[in-house]
Amino acid sequence: MAPMGIRLSPLGVAVFALLTVGVLYHFYSGFLAGKIAIFRKMPGSDRIDLREMLALSVEAAVRGGEEVKRVMEEGELHGKIKGKTKEGADEILTNGDLQSHQKMYHLIKNTFPSIQVYSEEHDTGNVPEIVPWDHVIPKEILDKITTTEEAFSDSITVWIDPLDATQEYSEKLLQYVTTMVCVAVNGKPIIGVIHKPFADFTAWAMVHGGSNVSLRKSYNENNPKVIISRSHTGTGKAFAQKAFGNDTEIREAGGAGYKVLSLLNIADEKQPDHADVYLHVTNIKKWDICAGNAVLEALGGQMTTLQGNTIDYTNSELNEGGILASIGVSHKILLDKMPDLKSVKTQ
């Protein structure tokens, strides 16, 4: 009952109730909107278009390649030994590696700051100003990949090799030199870019998307031509001969990217060597192989360890157990021919 002398109008009560509801609605809607905005800005919660990621990867590899060429043309390599591999081989570092790293790494990180990027090299000194990417996807990519997928940024790991085949670069064996970018999603290689700066050629592919390269019409599964590292010729040759026979034709080459391209249908002037199988018998870093792995996967090929294990590209840098890469043949049949690496003696 209302106090003595005060009469409540039904209309007044209704208006008061409506005003109360309105205030509460605006309060809670603003509160919830704030909560949702905070959630959207949480690291790793943003979604990235993978076709856009491919275009950025191509741009990064090409910009890195421009630096690699520029340093060579100016004769300012300043090569030095930065360490040794587990097998005791020298690891060489040149100014080309460093300049390419800065352009590639910071272009990707500036464009998508929340993704994880692993590079073979690290910044030393001041980083030059990086021209931003314009987010334009080239027509070649749009024509071949008409639809795309998205991935959360925290599921993406990018592996870049600013200069693959540094040893050969320092020896001016420039046909082996590549710059590479790989995009892995939840540890699986999805996008691969292998750029040959001295041949003005770029191979790219996206798993379940498309590619600008293709496999050859035929491969020899029974007596394959095998390509191995020129840095580990003894063990690699002995391993290949034990797997496929003493008469096996073996090609020695530099650079993991180059050796993957030897498995594909690429003109001789762009890719001098051609092979059926790529073998590597020692430990190898993932920035050396991730791009090639993605390209092969996109074309129906495979890259595994010599024991047939898939390679995870989530975080750890080292791949142990060697690699076997193939396309157009039965990977399982090849794996069945692999001998125990410990049983192979270095020649």
mmCIF file of C-alpha atoms in Angstrom:
data_model
loop_
_atom_site.group_PDB
_atom_site.id
_atom_site.type_symbol
_atom_site.label_atom_id
_atom_site.label_comp_id
_atom_site.label_asym_id
_atom_site.label_seq_id
_atom_site.Cartn_x
_atom_site.Cartn_y
_atom_site.Cartn_z
ATOM 1 C CA MET A 1 0.000 0.000 0.000
ATOM 2 C CA ALA A 2 1.276 3.478 -0.847
ATOM 3 C CA PRO A 3 1.981 5.938 1.989
ATOM 4 C CA MET A 4 -0.913 8.116 3.164
ATOM 5 C CA GLY A 5 -1.579 10.977 0.761
ATOM 6 C CA ILE A 6 0.382 9.401 -2.163
ATOM 7 C CA ARG A 7 -1.469 7.714 -4.974
ATOM 8 C CA LEU A 8 0.495 5.668 -7.563
ATOM 9 C CA SER A 9 -0.701 6.029 -11.089
ATOM 10 C CA PRO A 10 -0.697 2.763 -13.080
ATOM 11 C CA LEU A 11 0.784 4.688 -15.997
ATOM 12 C CA GLY A 12 3.603 6.038 -13.816
ATOM 13 C CA VAL A 13 4.443 2.583 -12.548
ATOM 14 C CA ALA A 14 4.616 1.297 -16.116
ATOM 15 C CA VAL A 15 6.910 4.112 -17.229
ATOM 16 C CA PHE A 16 9.185 3.587 -14.234
ATOM 17 C CA ALA A 17 9.415 -0.128 -14.978
ATOM 18 C CA LEU A 18 10.265 0.495 -18.608
ATOM 19 C CA LEU A 19 12.980 2.982 -17.674
ATOM 20 C CA THR A 20 14.485 0.483 -15.232
ATOM 21 C CA VAL A 21 14.532 -2.262 -17.845
ATOM 22 C CA GLY A 22 16.131 0.096 -20.372
ATOM 23 C CA VAL A 23 18.921 1.101 -17.978
ATOM 24 C CA LEU A 24 19.638 -2.518 -17.097
ATOM 25 C CA TYR A 25 19.641 -3.544 -20.770
ATOM 26 C CA HIS A 26 22.172 -0.894 -21.766
ATOM 27 C CA PHE A 27 24.352 -1.695 -18.777
ATOM 28 C CA TYR A 28 24.535 -5.423 -19.463
ATOM 29 C CA SER A 29 24.769 -5.106 -23.236
ATOM 30 C CA GLY A 30 27.725 -2.771 -22.848
ATOM 31 C CA PHE A 31 29.291 -5.093 -20.316
ATOM 32 C CA LEU A 32 28.925 -8.139 -22.571
ATOM 33 C CA ALA A 33 30.160 -6.260 -25.625
ATOM 34 C CA GLY A 34 33.258 -5.321 -23.700
ATOM 35 C CA LYS A 35 33.805 -8.915 -22.723
ATOM 36 C CA ILE A 36 33.457 -10.067 -26.343
ATOM 37 C CA ALA A 37 35.829 -7.346 -27.573
ATOM 38 C CA ILE A 38 38.413 -8.423 -25.029
ATOM 39 C CA PHE A 39 38.043 -12.034 -26.159
ATOM 40 C CA ARG A 40 38.524 -11.054 -29.786
ATOM 41 C CA LYS A 41 41.725 -9.244 -28.955
ATOM 42 C CA MET A 42 43.211 -12.122 -27.025
ATOM 43 C CA PRO A 43 46.518 -13.279 -28.547
ATOM 44 C CA GLY A 44 46.008 -16.176 -30.929
ATOM 45 C CA SER A 45 42.250 -15.742 -31.227
ATOM 46 C CA ASP A 46 42.400 -13.913 -34.585
ATOM 47 C CA ARG A 47 41.875 -15.852 -37.791
ATOM 48 C CA ILE A 48 44.252 -15.557 -40.757
ATOM 49 C CA ASP A 49 43.376 -16.196 -44.396
ATOM 50 C CA LEU A 50 45.796 -18.859 -45.656
ATOM 51 C CA ARG A 51 45.662 -17.610 -49.238
ATOM 52 C CA GLU A 52 46.811 -14.249 -47.921
ATOM 53 C CA MET A 53 49.504 -16.057 -45.959
ATOM 54 C CA LEU A 54 50.707 -17.718 -49.174
ATOM 55 C CA ALA A 55 50.916 -14.384 -50.985
ATOM 56 C CA LEU A 56 52.889 -12.902 -48.081
ATOM 57 C CA SER A 57 55.234 -15.913 -48.085
ATOM 58 C CA VAL A 58 55.958 -15.461 -51.797
ATOM 59 C CA GLU A 59 56.614 -11.757 -51.240
ATOM 60 C CA ALA A 60 58.967 -12.504 -48.337
ATOM 61 C CA ALA A 61 60.944 -15.118 -50.287
ATOM 62 C CA VAL A 62 61.335 -12.788 -53.265
ATOM 63 C CA ARG A 63 62.447 -9.852 -51.105
ATOM 64 C CA GLY A 64 64.956 -12.093 -49.367
ATOM 65 C CA GLY A 65 66.214 -13.267 -52.738
ATOM 66 C CA GLU A 66 66.767 -9.671 -53.845
ATOM 67 C CA GLU A 67 69.061 -9.153 -50.862
ATOM 68 C CA VAL A 68 70.928 -12.399 -51.576
ATOM 69 C CA LYS A 69 71.559 -11.252 -55.161
ATOM 70 C CA ARG A 70 72.490 -7.712 -54.155
ATOM 71 C CA VAL A 71 75.101 -8.857 -51.644
ATOM 72 C CA MET A 72 76.631 -11.244 -54.199
ATOM 73 C CA GLU A 73 76.715 -8.576 -56.919
ATOM 74 C CA GLU A 74 78.361 -6.105 -54.563
ATOM 75 C CA GLY A 75 80.895 -8.714 -53.448
ATOM 76 C CA GLU A 76 80.242 -8.022 -49.762
ATOM 77 C CA LEU A 77 79.640 -11.576 -48.514
ATOM 78 C CA HIS A 78 81.879 -11.293 -45.405
ATOM 79 C CA GLY A 79 81.598 -15.022 -44.850
ATOM 80 C CA LYS A 80 82.510 -16.479 -41.489
ATOM 81 C CA ILE A 81 82.052 -19.722 -39.571
ATOM 82 C CA LYS A 82 79.176 -19.417 -37.089
ATOM 83 C CA GLY A 83 79.500 -22.931 -35.655
ATOM 84 C CA LYS A 84 79.561 -26.593 -36.536
ATOM 85 C CA THR A 85 76.918 -29.183 -37.247
ATOM 86 C CA LYS A 86 76.494 -32.267 -35.060
ATOM 87 C CA GLU A 87 78.587 -34.127 -37.644
ATOM 88 C CA GLY A 88 81.410 -31.560 -37.356
ATOM 89 C CA ALA A 89 80.896 -29.664 -40.621
ATOM 90 C CA ASP A 90 81.399 -25.894 -40.633
ATOM 91 C CA GLU A 91 78.268 -23.721 -40.716
ATOM 92 C CA ILE A 92 78.950 -20.591 -42.721
ATOM 93 C CA LEU A 93 77.255 -17.236 -42.256
ATOM 94 C CA THR A 94 77.375 -14.465 -44.854
ATOM 95 C CA ASN A 95 76.028 -10.958 -45.106
ATOM 96 C CA GLY A 96 73.554 -12.352 -47.624
ATOM 97 C CA ASP A 97 72.053 -14.593 -44.940
ATOM 98 C CA LEU A 98 71.662 -11.691 -42.520
ATOM 99 C CA GLN A 99 70.241 -9.152 -44.964
ATOM 100 C CA SER A 100 67.775 -11.675 -46.344
ATOM 101 C CA HIS A 101 66.722 -12.680 -42.827
ATOM 102 C CA GLN A 102 65.944 -9.100 -41.850
ATOM 103 C CA LYS A 103 63.740 -8.504 -44.894
ATOM 104 C CA MET A 104 61.902 -11.839 -44.663
ATOM 105 C CA TYR A 105 61.460 -12.169 -40.904
ATOM 106 C CA HIS A 106 60.335 -8.623 -40.199
ATOM 107 C CA LEU A 107 58.025 -8.451 -43.211
ATOM 108 C CA ILE A 108 56.119 -11.459 -41.874
ATOM 109 C CA LYS A 109 56.175 -10.381 -38.207
ATOM 110 C CA ASN A 110 55.135 -6.816 -39.042
ATOM 111 C CA THR A 111 52.208 -8.104 -41.073
ATOM 112 C CA PHE A 112 51.021 -10.721 -38.587
ATOM 113 C CA PRO A 113 52.655 -9.950 -35.204
ATOM 114 C CA SER A 114 50.854 -12.735 -33.331
ATOM 115 C CA ILE A 115 52.201 -15.680 -35.321
ATOM 116 C CA GLN A 116 55.340 -17.638 -34.397
ATOM 117 C CA VAL A 117 58.221 -17.294 -36.862
ATOM 118 C CA TYR A 118 61.398 -19.390 -36.796
ATOM 119 C CA SER A 119 64.390 -18.322 -38.885
ATOM 120 C CA GLU A 120 67.812 -19.854 -39.365
ATOM 121 C CA GLU A 121 69.374 -16.472 -38.598
ATOM 122 C CA HIS A 122 68.919 -13.763 -35.973
ATOM 123 C CA ASP A 123 69.138 -9.986 -35.965
ATOM 124 C CA THR A 124 72.569 -8.485 -35.419
ATOM 125 C CA GLY A 125 72.487 -4.721 -35.037
ATOM 126 C CA ASN A 126 69.886 -2.288 -36.271
ATOM 127 C CA VAL A 127 67.013 -3.522 -38.389
ATOM 128 C CA PRO A 128 66.381 -1.442 -41.527
ATOM 129 C CA GLU A 129 62.955 -0.027 -42.235
ATOM 130 C CA ILE A 130 60.763 -2.673 -43.848
ATOM 131 C CA VAL A 131 58.357 -1.636 -46.603
ATOM 132 C CA PRO A 132 54.923 -2.903 -45.502
ATOM 133 C CA TRP A 133 53.131 -5.538 -47.554
ATOM 134 C CA ASP A 134 50.143 -4.141 -49.441
ATOM 135 C CA HIS A 135 47.971 -7.246 -48.831
ATOM 136 C CA VAL A 136 47.405 -7.656 -52.574
ATOM 137 C CA ILE A 137 47.146 -11.308 -53.593
ATOM 138 C CA PRO A 138 48.724 -11.876 -57.037
ATOM 139 C CA LYS A 139 46.402 -12.897 -59.862
ATOM 140 C CA GLU A 140 48.371 -16.123 -60.372
ATOM 141 C CA ILE A 141 47.433 -17.248 -56.866
ATOM 142 C CA LEU A 142 43.812 -16.111 -57.171
ATOM 143 C CA ASP A 143 43.449 -17.992 -60.464
ATOM 144 C CA LYS A 144 44.814 -21.253 -59.070
ATOM 145 C CA ILE A 145 43.305 -21.073 -55.572
ATOM 146 C CA THR A 146 39.715 -19.893 -55.925
ATOM 147 C CA THR A 147 38.694 -20.673 -52.349
ATOM 148 C CA THR A 148 40.677 -20.535 -49.174
ATOM 149 C CA GLU A 149 40.692 -21.554 -45.538
ATOM 150 C CA GLU A 150 41.439 -19.686 -42.341
ATOM 151 C CA ALA A 151 43.475 -20.689 -39.305
ATOM 152 C CA PHE A 152 43.839 -19.240 -35.822
ATOM 153 C CA SER A 153 47.110 -17.383 -35.463
ATOM 154 C CA ASP A 154 48.216 -19.451 -32.494
ATOM 155 C CA SER A 155 47.996 -22.618 -34.638
ATOM 156 C CA ILE A 156 50.402 -21.189 -37.233
ATOM 157 C CA THR A 157 54.166 -21.668 -37.230
ATOM 158 C CA VAL A 158 56.269 -20.099 -39.980
ATOM 159 C CA TRP A 159 59.711 -21.460 -40.891
ATOM 160 C CA ILE A 160 62.010 -19.348 -43.040
ATOM 161 C CA ASP A 161 65.413 -20.085 -44.503
ATOM 162 C CA PRO A 162 66.845 -16.737 -45.621
ATOM 163 C CA LEU A 163 69.561 -18.434 -47.689
ATOM 164 C CA ASP A 164 69.594 -22.157 -48.285
ATOM 165 C CA ALA A 165 72.941 -23.536 -49.559
ATOM 166 C CA THR A 166 75.164 -20.923 -47.907
ATOM 167 C CA GLN A 167 78.267 -23.058 -48.535
ATOM 168 C CA GLU A 168 77.519 -23.120 -52.245
ATOM 169 C CA TYR A 169 76.681 -19.404 -52.178
ATOM 170 C CA SER A 170 80.137 -18.675 -50.784
ATOM 171 C CA GLU A 171 81.616 -20.857 -53.569
ATOM 172 C CA LYS A 172 79.485 -19.059 -56.192
ATOM 173 C CA LEU A 173 77.623 -22.261 -57.101
ATOM 174 C CA LEU A 174 74.534 -20.104 -57.385
ATOM 175 C CA GLN A 175 72.217 -22.615 -59.070
ATOM 176 C CA TYR A 176 71.755 -24.295 -55.667
ATOM 177 C CA VAL A 177 70.775 -21.153 -53.754
ATOM 178 C CA THR A 178 67.172 -20.646 -52.620
ATOM 179 C CA THR A 179 65.190 -18.598 -50.117
ATOM 180 C CA MET A 180 62.293 -20.469 -48.508
ATOM 181 C CA VAL A 181 59.149 -19.891 -46.473
ATOM 182 C CA CYS A 182 56.892 -22.545 -44.982
ATOM 183 C CA VAL A 183 53.620 -22.136 -43.106
ATOM 184 C CA ALA A 184 52.623 -24.995 -40.811
ATOM 185 C CA VAL A 185 49.211 -25.261 -39.156
ATOM 186 C CA ASN A 186 49.091 -27.369 -36.002
ATOM 187 C CA GLY A 187 52.493 -28.743 -36.949
ATOM 188 C CA LYS A 188 51.521 -29.820 -40.473
ATOM 189 C CA PRO A 189 53.193 -28.153 -43.486
ATOM 190 C CA ILE A 190 50.460 -26.397 -45.485
ATOM 191 C CA ILE A 191 52.186 -23.674 -47.519
ATOM 192 C CA GLY A 192 55.590 -23.936 -49.169
ATOM 193 C CA VAL A 193 57.556 -21.363 -51.163
ATOM 194 C CA ILE A 194 60.961 -22.077 -52.731
ATOM 195 C CA HIS A 195 62.505 -19.116 -54.550
ATOM 196 C CA LYS A 196 65.620 -19.336 -56.744
ATOM 197 C CA PRO A 197 66.940 -15.759 -56.888
ATOM 198 C CA PHE A 198 69.619 -16.438 -59.495
ATOM 199 C CA ALA A 199 67.193 -18.218 -61.818
ATOM 200 C CA ASP A 200 64.318 -15.784 -61.236
ATOM 201 C CA PHE A 201 62.018 -18.687 -60.442
ATOM 202 C CA THR A 202 59.578 -19.262 -57.594
ATOM 203 C CA ALA A 203 57.768 -22.492 -56.790
ATOM 204 C CA TRP A 204 54.784 -22.287 -54.444
ATOM 205 C CA ALA A 205 52.039 -24.607 -53.265
ATOM 206 C CA MET A 206 49.229 -24.864 -50.739
ATOM 207 C CA VAL A 207 47.911 -28.198 -49.494
ATOM 208 C CA HIS A 208 44.243 -28.599 -50.583
ATOM 209 C CA GLY A 209 44.664 -25.379 -52.544
ATOM 210 C CA GLY A 210 46.865 -25.309 -55.620
ATOM 211 C CA SER A 211 50.383 -24.844 -56.955
ATOM 212 C CA ASN A 212 52.325 -23.252 -59.790
ATOM 213 C CA VAL A 213 54.485 -26.384 -60.234
ATOM 214 C CA SER A 214 53.639 -30.003 -61.030
ATOM 215 C CA LEU A 215 55.069 -33.503 -60.892
ATOM 216 C CA ARG A 216 56.689 -35.125 -63.927
ATOM 217 C CA LYS A 217 54.910 -37.634 -66.149
ATOM 218 C CA SER A 218 56.987 -40.598 -64.961
ATOM 219 C CA TYR A 219 59.383 -41.687 -62.225
ATOM 220 C CA ASN A 220 61.579 -44.751 -61.831
ATOM 221 C CA GLU A 221 60.619 -46.589 -58.663
ATOM 222 C CA ASN A 222 62.744 -49.727 -59.190
ATOM 223 C CA ASN A 223 66.020 -48.080 -60.213
ATOM 224 C CA PRO A 224 65.571 -44.488 -59.096
ATOM 225 C CA LYS A 225 67.936 -41.636 -59.728
ATOM 226 C CA VAL A 226 68.823 -40.455 -56.232
ATOM 227 C CA ILE A 227 69.861 -36.945 -55.220
ATOM 228 C CA ILE A 228 71.891 -36.476 -52.027
ATOM 229 C CA SER A 229 73.784 -33.745 -50.221
ATOM 230 C CA ARG A 230 77.198 -32.843 -51.571
ATOM 231 C CA SER A 231 78.186 -32.106 -47.969
ATOM 232 C CA HIS A 232 77.723 -35.718 -46.792
ATOM 233 C CA THR A 233 78.675 -37.586 -49.956
ATOM 234 C CA GLY A 234 80.335 -40.612 -48.348
ATOM 235 C CA THR A 235 77.556 -41.763 -46.045
ATOM 236 C CA GLY A 236 74.809 -40.629 -48.414
ATOM 237 C CA LYS A 237 76.231 -42.547 -51.361
ATOM 238 C CA ALA A 238 76.799 -45.705 -49.336
ATOM 239 C CA PHE A 239 73.259 -45.527 -47.963
ATOM 240 C CA ALA A 240 71.709 -45.033 -51.408
ATOM 241 C CA GLN A 241 73.676 -47.922 -52.889
ATOM 242 C CA LYS A 242 72.680 -50.252 -50.074
ATOM 243 C CA ALA A 243 69.033 -49.264 -50.565
ATOM 244 C CA PHE A 244 68.847 -49.387 -54.358
ATOM 245 C CA GLY A 245 71.979 -51.208 -55.570
ATOM 246 C CA ASN A 246 75.567 -50.389 -56.426
ATOM 247 C CA ASP A 247 74.621 -49.262 -59.932
ATOM 248 C CA THR A 248 72.267 -46.573 -58.638
ATOM 249 C CA GLU A 249 72.700 -43.233 -60.372
ATOM 250 C CA ILE A 250 73.467 -40.700 -57.665
ATOM 251 C CA ARG A 251 73.449 -36.920 -58.028
ATOM 252 C CA GLU A 252 75.186 -34.701 -55.480
ATOM 253 C CA ALA A 253 73.769 -31.226 -54.929
ATOM 254 C CA GLY A 254 73.630 -28.394 -52.441
ATOM 255 C CA GLY A 255 70.554 -27.038 -50.717
ATOM 256 C CA ALA A 256 67.494 -28.920 -49.516
ATOM 257 C CA GLY A 257 65.193 -26.655 -51.509
ATOM 258 C CA TYR A 258 67.110 -27.369 -54.709
ATOM 259 C CA LYS A 259 66.920 -31.113 -54.146
ATOM 260 C CA VAL A 260 63.141 -31.039 -53.648
ATOM 261 C CA LEU A 261 62.751 -29.064 -56.884
ATOM 262 C CA SER A 262 64.741 -31.782 -58.681
ATOM 263 C CA LEU A 263 61.763 -34.109 -58.129
ATOM 264 C CA LEU A 264 59.350 -31.826 -60.002
ATOM 265 C CA ASN A 265 58.540 -30.920 -63.588
ATOM 266 C CA ILE A 266 60.703 -27.825 -63.971
ATOM 267 C CA ALA A 267 62.542 -26.709 -67.099
ATOM 268 C CA ASP A 268 66.282 -27.438 -67.283
ATOM 269 C CA GLU A 269 67.225 -23.766 -67.451
ATOM 270 C CA LYS A 270 65.539 -23.204 -64.105
ATOM 271 C CA GLN A 271 66.418 -26.562 -62.509
ATOM 272 C CA PRO A 272 69.470 -28.348 -64.007
ATOM 273 C CA ASP A 273 69.216 -31.567 -61.968
ATOM 274 C CA HIS A 274 66.329 -34.043 -61.991
ATOM 275 C CA ALA A 275 65.899 -37.039 -59.706
ATOM 276 C CA ASP A 276 63.347 -39.622 -58.576
ATOM 277 C CA VAL A 277 64.216 -39.747 -54.878
ATOM 278 C CA TYR A 278 65.765 -37.304 -52.414
ATOM 279 C CA LEU A 279 67.715 -38.837 -49.524
ATOM 280 C CA HIS A 280 69.328 -37.120 -46.556
ATOM 281 C CA VAL A 281 71.099 -39.262 -43.969
ATOM 282 C CA THR A 282 72.052 -36.814 -41.204
ATOM 283 C CA ASN A 283 70.161 -34.467 -38.899
ATOM 284 C CA ILE A 284 68.676 -31.460 -40.630
ATOM 285 C CA LYS A 285 67.005 -28.259 -39.472
ATOM 286 C CA LYS A 286 63.301 -27.805 -40.133
ATOM 287 C CA TRP A 287 63.667 -24.466 -41.921
ATOM 288 C CA ASP A 288 65.656 -26.443 -44.528
ATOM 289 C CA ILE A 289 62.869 -28.931 -45.259
ATOM 290 C CA CYS A 290 59.479 -27.510 -44.266
ATOM 291 C CA ALA A 291 58.841 -25.612 -47.521
ATOM 292 C CA GLY A 292 59.790 -28.610 -49.638
ATOM 293 C CA ASN A 293 57.653 -30.856 -47.468
ATOM 294 C CA ALA A 294 54.623 -28.623 -48.035
ATOM 295 C CA VAL A 295 55.167 -28.450 -51.805
ATOM 296 C CA LEU A 296 55.419 -32.236 -52.068
ATOM 297 C CA GLU A 297 52.343 -32.763 -49.877
ATOM 298 C CA ALA A 298 50.328 -30.351 -52.013
ATOM 299 C CA LEU A 299 51.251 -32.331 -55.145
ATOM 300 C CA GLY A 300 50.569 -35.755 -53.656
ATOM 301 C CA GLY A 301 54.153 -36.575 -52.654
ATOM 302 C CA GLN A 302 55.655 -37.290 -49.260
ATOM 303 C CA MET A 303 58.583 -36.376 -47.059
ATOM 304 C CA THR A 304 59.281 -38.456 -43.948
ATOM 305 C CA THR A 305 62.209 -39.554 -41.842
ATOM 306 C CA LEU A 306 64.111 -42.608 -43.102
ATOM 307 C CA GLN A 307 61.995 -44.646 -40.690
ATOM 308 C CA GLY A 308 58.778 -43.334 -42.212
ATOM 309 C CA ASN A 309 57.818 -40.952 -39.410
ATOM 310 C CA THR A 310 55.988 -37.756 -40.304
ATOM 311 C CA ILE A 311 57.775 -34.546 -39.341
ATOM 312 C CA ASP A 312 56.136 -32.195 -36.858
ATOM 313 C CA TYR A 313 56.735 -28.479 -37.420
ATOM 314 C CA THR A 314 55.317 -27.121 -34.185
ATOM 315 C CA ASN A 315 58.465 -25.896 -32.453
ATOM 316 C CA SER A 316 61.714 -27.910 -32.102
ATOM 317 C CA GLU A 317 64.223 -26.867 -34.766
ATOM 318 C CA LEU A 318 65.997 -30.183 -35.386
ATOM 319 C CA ASN A 319 64.731 -33.116 -37.416
ATOM 320 C CA GLU A 320 66.543 -36.319 -36.512
ATOM 321 C CA GLY A 321 66.504 -39.543 -38.491
ATOM 322 C CA GLY A 322 67.264 -38.161 -41.951
ATOM 323 C CA ILE A 323 64.662 -37.675 -44.675
ATOM 324 C CA LEU A 324 63.206 -39.565 -47.607
ATOM 325 C CA ALA A 325 61.311 -37.466 -50.136
ATOM 326 C CA SER A 326 59.411 -38.781 -53.133
ATOM 327 C CA ILE A 327 56.543 -38.076 -55.509
ATOM 328 C CA GLY A 328 54.890 -40.093 -58.250
ATOM 329 C CA VAL A 329 55.990 -43.407 -56.699
ATOM 330 C CA SER A 330 55.014 -45.583 -53.736
ATOM 331 C CA HIS A 331 56.659 -44.016 -50.719
ATOM 332 C CA LYS A 332 55.997 -47.185 -48.741
ATOM 333 C CA ILE A 333 57.925 -49.330 -51.230
ATOM 334 C CA LEU A 334 60.857 -46.938 -50.963
ATOM 335 C CA LEU A 335 60.708 -47.012 -47.163
ATOM 336 C CA ASP A 336 60.824 -50.806 -47.204
ATOM 337 C CA LYS A 337 64.158 -50.568 -49.024
ATOM 338 C CA MET A 338 65.751 -48.263 -46.469
ATOM 339 C CA PRO A 339 68.607 -49.972 -44.590
ATOM 340 C CA ASP A 340 69.507 -49.365 -40.963
ATOM 341 C CA LEU A 341 71.575 -46.188 -41.058
ATOM 342 C CA LYS A 342 73.900 -47.561 -38.368
ATOM 343 C CA SER A 343 74.815 -50.456 -40.661
ATOM 344 C CA VAL A 344 76.078 -48.140 -43.398
ATOM 345 C CA LYS A 345 79.783 -47.389 -43.328
ATOM 346 C CA THR A 346 81.066 -44.041 -44.512
ATOM 347 C CA GLN A 347 83.182 -44.389 -47.634
#
